[in-house]
Short mmCIF file of C-alpha atoms in Angstrom, two decimals:
data_model
loop_
_atom_site.label_atom_id
_atom_site.label_comp_id
_atom_site.label_asym_id
_atom_site.label_seq_id
_atom_site.Cartn_x
_atom_site.Cartn_y
_atom_site.Cartn_z
CA UNK A 1 0.18 0.60 0.16
CA UNK A 2 1.43 3.68 -1.20
CA UNK A 3 0.08 5.07 2.15
CA UNK A 4 -1.76 4.56 5.39
CA UNK A 5 -5.35 5.73 5.41
CA UNK A 6 -6.13 8.75 7.65
CA UNK A 7 -7.90 8.34 11.11
CA UNK A 8 -10.66 10.53 9.02
CA UNK A 9 -11.10 8.01 6.26
CA UNK A 10 -11.13 5.13 8.55
CA UNK A 11 -14.05 6.55 10.38
CA UNK A 12 -16.09 6.87 7.56
CA UNK A 13 -15.67 3.32 7.11
CA UNK A 14 -16.67 2.00 10.55
CA UNK A 15 -19.28 4.79 10.22
CA UNK A 16 -20.97 3.25 7.31
CA UNK A 17 -20.81 -0.39 9.41
CA UNK A 18 -21.44 0.56 12.78
CA UNK A 19 -25.18 0.30 13.83
CA UNK A 20 -24.75 1.30 17.48
CA UNK A 21 -22.82 -1.43 17.95
CA UNK A 22 -24.13 -4.82 15.59
CA UNK A 23 -21.84 -4.33 12.33
CA UNK A 24 -24.19 -4.53 9.39
CA UNK A 25 -27.12 -7.49 9.07
CA UNK A 26 -24.62 -9.88 10.55
CA UNK A 27 -24.54 -11.83 13.18
CA UNK A 28 -22.23 -12.17 16.35
CA UNK A 29 -20.79 -15.95 14.80
CA UNK A 30 -21.45 -14.86 11.36
CA UNK A 31 -19.42 -12.20 11.84
CA UNK A 32 -16.37 -13.63 13.98
CA UNK A 33 -16.14 -16.26 10.78
CA UNK A 34 -15.57 -13.31 8.82
CA UNK A 35 -12.95 -11.40 9.93
CA UNK A 36 -11.00 -14.47 11.24
CA UNK A 37 -11.89 -15.38 6.96
CA UNK A 38 -10.74 -11.62 6.41
CA UNK A 39 -7.53 -11.08 8.15
CA UNK A 40 -7.22 -14.55 10.56
CA UNK A 41 -8.85 -12.71 13.57
CA UNK A 42 -11.79 -13.28 15.42
CA UNK A 43 -12.91 -9.74 16.11
CA UNK A 44 -16.33 -10.68 19.19
CA UNK A 45 -14.00 -13.40 20.73
CA UNK A 46 -10.56 -11.81 20.39
CA UNK A 47 -12.56 -8.23 22.04
CA UNK A 48 -14.95 -10.00 24.20
CA UNK A 49 -17.52 -6.79 23.28
CA UNK A 50 -19.34 -6.52 20.76
CA UNK A 51 -19.41 -6.29 16.56
CA UNK A 52 -19.42 -2.46 16.30
CA UNK A 53 -17.37 -2.05 19.19
CA UNK A 54 -14.81 -4.45 19.27
CA UNK A 55 -14.00 -3.80 15.00
CA UNK A 56 -13.77 -0.58 15.92
CA UNK A 57 -10.88 -2.84 18.39
CA UNK A 58 -9.02 -3.90 15.90
CA UNK A 59 -9.41 -0.89 13.58
CA UNK A 60 -7.04 0.75 16.15
CA UNK A 61 -4.74 -1.67 16.77
CA UNK A 62 -4.06 -3.24 13.58
CA UNK A 63 -1.21 -2.69 11.36
CA UNK A 64 -2.35 -1.09 7.86
CA UNK A 65 -2.54 -3.39 5.79
CA UNK A 66 -4.81 -5.66 8.29
CA UNK A 67 -7.57 -3.15 9.03
CA UNK A 68 -7.88 -2.28 4.63
CA UNK A 69 -7.55 -5.68 4.18
CA UNK A 70 -11.11 -5.83 6.53
CA UNK A 71 -12.52 -2.64 6.45
CA UNK A 72 -11.82 -3.64 1.46
CA UNK A 73 -13.54 -6.12 2.88
CA UNK A 74 -16.87 -5.30 4.64
CA UNK A 75 -17.16 -2.79 1.75
CA UNK A 76 -17.52 -5.49 -0.72
CA UNK A 77 -20.21 -7.27 1.60
CA UNK A 78 -22.41 -3.79 1.93
CA UNK A 79 -22.57 -3.87 -1.92
CA UNK A 80 -23.09 -7.07 -2.58
CA UNK A 81 -25.63 -8.93 0.82
CA UNK A 82 -26.67 -4.81 2.33
CA UNK A 83 -27.17 -1.51 -1.05
CA UNK A 84 -29.70 -3.11 -1.92
CA UNK A 85 -31.59 -3.16 0.88
CA UNK A 86 -30.55 0.02 2.61
CA UNK A 87 -30.79 2.02 -0.33
CA UNK A 88 -33.38 0.91 -2.47
CA UNK A 89 -35.99 0.12 -0.40
CA UNK A 90 -39.21 2.08 0.82
CA UNK A 91 -40.40 0.83 3.80
CA UNK A 92 -39.75 3.24 6.74
CA UNK A 93 -41.01 0.55 8.58
CA UNK A 94 -37.82 -1.92 8.04
CA UNK A 95 -34.64 0.82 7.89
CA UNK A 96 -35.87 3.02 10.30
CA UNK A 97 -33.88 6.35 11.22
CA UNK A 98 -31.13 4.15 8.46
CA UNK A 99 -33.42 4.20 4.86
CA UNK A 100 -31.97 5.33 2.03
CA UNK A 101 -28.90 8.31 4.17
CA UNK A 102 -26.24 5.96 3.72
CA UNK A 103 -26.27 6.44 0.09
CA UNK A 104 -23.62 8.99 -0.38
CA UNK A 105 -21.30 7.62 2.79
CA UNK A 106 -21.01 4.54 0.94
CA UNK A 107 -20.21 7.27 -1.88
CA UNK A 108 -17.33 8.48 0.02
CA UNK A 109 -15.71 4.89 1.49
CA UNK A 110 -15.67 3.17 -2.00
CA UNK A 111 -13.82 6.78 -2.49
CA UNK A 112 -11.65 5.47 -0.38
CA UNK A 113 -11.25 2.40 -0.31
CA UNK A 114 -9.99 2.23 -4.24
CA UNK A 115 -7.73 5.33 -2.86
CA UNK A 116 -5.49 3.51 -1.80
CA UNK A 117 -6.56 0.13 -3.74
CA UNK A 118 -3.25 -1.72 -4.50
CA UNK A 119 -2.30 -1.05 -7.98
CA UNK A 120 -0.12 -4.65 -8.31
CA UNK A 121 -3.08 -7.06 -9.63
CA UNK A 122 -1.47 -9.98 -9.09
CA UNK A 123 -1.23 -8.14 -4.68
CA UNK A 124 -4.79 -10.83 -3.48
CA UNK A 125 -2.66 -13.61 -5.14
CA UNK A 126 -0.19 -12.45 -3.04
CA UNK A 127 -1.62 -12.11 -0.39
CA UNK A 128 -2.55 -16.03 -0.14
CA UNK A 129 -0.02 -17.56 -1.23
CA UNK A 130 1.24 -15.71 2.50
CA UNK A 131 -1.22 -17.53 4.03
CA UNK A 132 -0.32 -20.09 6.54
CA UNK A 133 -2.10 -22.76 4.74
CA UNK A 134 -1.81 -26.70 6.13
CA UNK A 135 -3.89 -29.45 6.52
CA UNK A 136 -6.08 -27.10 9.31
CA UNK A 137 -6.20 -23.99 7.04
CA UNK A 138 -7.40 -25.55 4.21
CA UNK A 139 -9.83 -27.53 7.23
CA UNK A 140 -10.82 -24.21 8.67
CA UNK A 141 -11.60 -22.99 4.59
CA UNK A 142 -13.70 -25.62 3.80
CA UNK A 143 -15.82 -25.00 8.12
CA UNK A 144 -16.10 -21.62 6.25
CA UNK A 145 -17.21 -22.34 2.82
CA UNK A 146 -20.50 -24.84 3.98
CA UNK A 147 -21.19 -22.13 6.30
CA UNK A 148 -21.06 -19.45 4.30
CA UNK A 149 -23.03 -21.75 0.91
CA UNK A 150 -27.03 -21.41 2.24
CA UNK A 151 -26.72 -17.86 3.23
CA UNK A 152 -24.59 -16.40 1.19
CA UNK A 153 -23.36 -18.00 -1.39
CA UNK A 154 -21.33 -15.42 -3.29
CA UNK A 155 -18.91 -15.92 -0.52
CA UNK A 156 -18.65 -19.28 -0.76
CA UNK A 157 -18.46 -18.76 -4.55
CA UNK A 158 -15.65 -16.78 -3.96
CA UNK A 159 -14.14 -18.83 -1.04
CA UNK A 160 -14.32 -22.11 -3.89
CA UNK A 161 -11.16 -20.21 -6.12
CA UNK A 162 -9.28 -19.11 -4.19
CA UNK A 163 -9.24 -21.35 -1.57
CA UNK A 164 -8.23 -23.96 -5.30
CA UNK A 165 -5.40 -21.21 -5.83
CA UNK A 166 -3.62 -20.47 -2.39
CA UNK A 167 -3.16 -24.36 -2.50
CA UNK A 168 -1.48 -24.29 -5.41
CA UNK A 169 0.99 -21.37 -4.68
CA UNK A 170 2.01 -23.14 -1.03
CA UNK A 171 2.49 -26.51 -3.77
CA UNK A 172 4.35 -25.16 -5.56
CA UNK A 173 5.77 -22.75 -3.84
CA UNK A 174 7.27 -25.59 -1.29
CA UNK A 175 9.15 -27.75 -3.78
CA UNK A 176 11.35 -24.63 -5.41
CA UNK A 177 9.63 -23.82 -8.47
CA UNK A 178 8.60 -20.79 -10.19
CA UNK A 179 4.96 -19.45 -11.44
CA UNK A 180 5.13 -17.37 -14.63
CA UNK A 181 3.77 -13.28 -13.50
CA UNK A 182 1.33 -13.49 -15.68
CA UNK A 183 0.58 -17.52 -15.58
CA UNK A 184 -3.43 -17.97 -15.52
CA UNK A 185 -5.73 -20.37 -13.67
CA UNK A 186 -6.08 -23.40 -15.54
CA UNK A 187 -2.06 -22.87 -15.86
CA UNK A 188 -1.60 -22.57 -11.90
CA UNK A 189 -3.57 -26.08 -11.60
CA UNK A 190 -1.54 -27.78 -14.57
CA UNK A 191 1.25 -26.74 -13.62
CA UNK A 192 0.82 -28.75 -10.49
CA UNK A 193 -1.06 -31.95 -11.98
CA UNK A 194 3.00 -31.91 -13.87
CA UNK A 195 4.53 -31.78 -10.73
CA UNK A 196 3.11 -34.01 -8.57
CA UNK A 197 2.96 -36.92 -11.09
CA UNK A 198 -0.44 -38.23 -9.51
CA UNK A 199 -0.30 -41.37 -11.54
CA UNK A 200 -0.07 -43.96 -8.36
CA UNK A 201 3.24 -45.94 -8.94
CA UNK A 202 1.73 -48.81 -8.72
CA UNK A 203 -0.79 -48.79 -11.62
CA UNK A 204 1.48 -49.85 -14.40
CA UNK A 205 0.10 -46.49 -17.47
CA UNK A 206 -0.38 -49.19 -20.65
CA UNK A 207 -3.57 -50.41 -18.26
CA UNK A 208 -6.66 -49.66 -18.34
CA UNK A 209 -7.13 -48.21 -15.55
CA UNK A 210 -4.28 -45.68 -16.41
CA UNK A 211 -6.76 -44.62 -18.51
CA UNK A 212 -8.85 -44.26 -16.75
CA UNK A 213 -7.21 -42.58 -13.92
CA UNK A 214 -5.81 -39.60 -16.48
CA UNK A 215 -9.69 -39.26 -17.26
CA UNK A 216 -10.75 -38.46 -13.54
CA UNK A 217 -7.39 -36.06 -13.20
CA UNK A 218 -9.05 -34.06 -16.84
CA UNK A 219 -11.87 -34.31 -15.39
CA UNK A 220 -10.72 -32.26 -12.48
CA UNK A 221 -8.24 -30.57 -13.76
CA UNK A 222 -11.16 -29.30 -15.97
CA UNK A 223 -12.61 -27.85 -12.42
CA UNK A 224 -11.00 -24.85 -13.08
CA UNK A 225 -11.30 -22.69 -16.10
CA UNK A 226 -15.88 -22.73 -14.55
CA UNK A 227 -14.52 -22.24 -11.09
CA UNK A 228 -12.50 -18.56 -12.46
CA UNK A 229 -15.70 -18.03 -15.39
CA UNK A 230 -18.11 -18.54 -12.66
CA UNK A 231 -16.68 -16.58 -9.68
CA UNK A 232 -15.64 -14.12 -11.35
CA UNK A 233 -19.83 -13.40 -12.65
CA UNK A 234 -20.61 -13.99 -8.74
CA UNK A 235 -18.79 -14.84 -6.96
CA UNK A 236 -17.07 -12.00 -3.30
CA UNK A 237 -14.20 -9.91 -4.86
CA UNK A 238 -16.01 -8.04 -6.87
CA UNK A 239 -17.95 -4.53 -6.79
CA UNK A 240 -21.78 -4.96 -8.69
CA UNK A 241 -24.64 -3.20 -9.02
CA UNK A 242 -27.18 -2.26 -7.08
CA UNK A 243 -29.44 -4.29 -8.95
CA UNK A 244 -27.34 -7.93 -8.93
CA UNK A 245 -29.06 -11.05 -8.54
CA UNK A 246 -26.68 -13.53 -7.63
CA UNK A 247 -26.72 -17.27 -7.95
CA UNK A 248 -28.39 -19.07 -4.99
CA UNK A 249 -27.99 -21.88 -2.13
CA UNK A 250 -27.78 -25.12 -3.80
CA UNK A 251 -25.19 -23.30 -7.65
CA UNK A 252 -23.01 -22.43 -3.86
CA UNK A 253 -22.55 -26.15 -3.08
CA UNK A 254 -22.12 -27.14 -6.53
CA UNK A 255 -19.13 -24.75 -7.11
CA UNK A 256 -17.53 -26.03 -2.90
CA UNK A 257 -17.55 -29.38 -3.23
CA UNK A 258 -16.29 -28.82 -7.01
CA UNK A 259 -12.56 -26.99 -5.09
CA UNK A 260 -13.05 -28.73 -1.72
CA UNK A 261 -13.12 -32.62 -4.08
CA UNK A 262 -9.53 -30.71 -6.24
CA UNK A 263 -7.49 -29.09 -3.17
CA UNK A 264 -8.20 -32.13 -0.57
CA UNK A 265 -7.19 -34.57 -3.83
CA UNK A 266 -3.66 -32.50 -4.29
CA UNK A 267 -3.53 -31.41 -1.30
CA UNK A 268 -3.29 -35.05 0.29
CA UNK A 269 -0.90 -36.45 -3.15
CA UNK A 270 1.85 -33.33 -2.09
CA UNK A 271 2.29 -34.16 1.71
CA UNK A 272 2.06 -37.66 0.48
CA UNK A 273 4.97 -37.22 -1.70
CA UNK A 274 6.56 -34.85 1.28
CA UNK A 275 6.48 -37.52 3.76
CA UNK A 276 8.32 -40.48 0.95
CA UNK A 277 11.14 -37.21 0.50
CA UNK A 278 10.23 -37.47 -3.07
#
């Protein structure tokens, strides 16, 4: 990040999200799951305060990068899940004093986030690699996806692609492989398949079983392109218009299931090869 957000700018963002101790429409468990996924900290659990006060406490003490990350993620959530409800409905009984009053504040906050946005297009990918990817981390992310697929399908779809990418980059990094700067998502997964040499040693390359396994591996690699395309169109990670209509829970479950199958296969293969000293 080129420069630090000012306290006034951070205060404007917090004001958009903090609604008298509540944070938007999050329940406490959902808010802890969201912040744990965003910055690795379950805020209410850490501070023992309300959601709003926990958010303020974290922003006051976190480093600039983590503060920006959480506030940026919250703004994306606001855009995809909350903006339309808050700014388009005319039901004063539902919104009370908040009806239409946050639109100007939102536009100001959008400008603040864009002002400090990291210019490098691969920043999110680099942050994913910096995560301590492990079997425990993978299980934690899968748990979050499963929890979100019913309530927040767009969040689950976004994380499905990110988990695969983080897994693949970590495997290649751990095995000393070079990742090309302009490597596409599909090329990244293909490189991992090649490096791991996934065919079992017990299977004769010329046998019918080998051919069947190759078909399965090809199908696994083939799911990468649709995961990326659907995430770009319907997952989190991009600003959305107020009239954005996302996919429903059954589609999120499909994408989550596909990504879990792929990640578990690649990660366990990587771990087995590492244990054997290959």
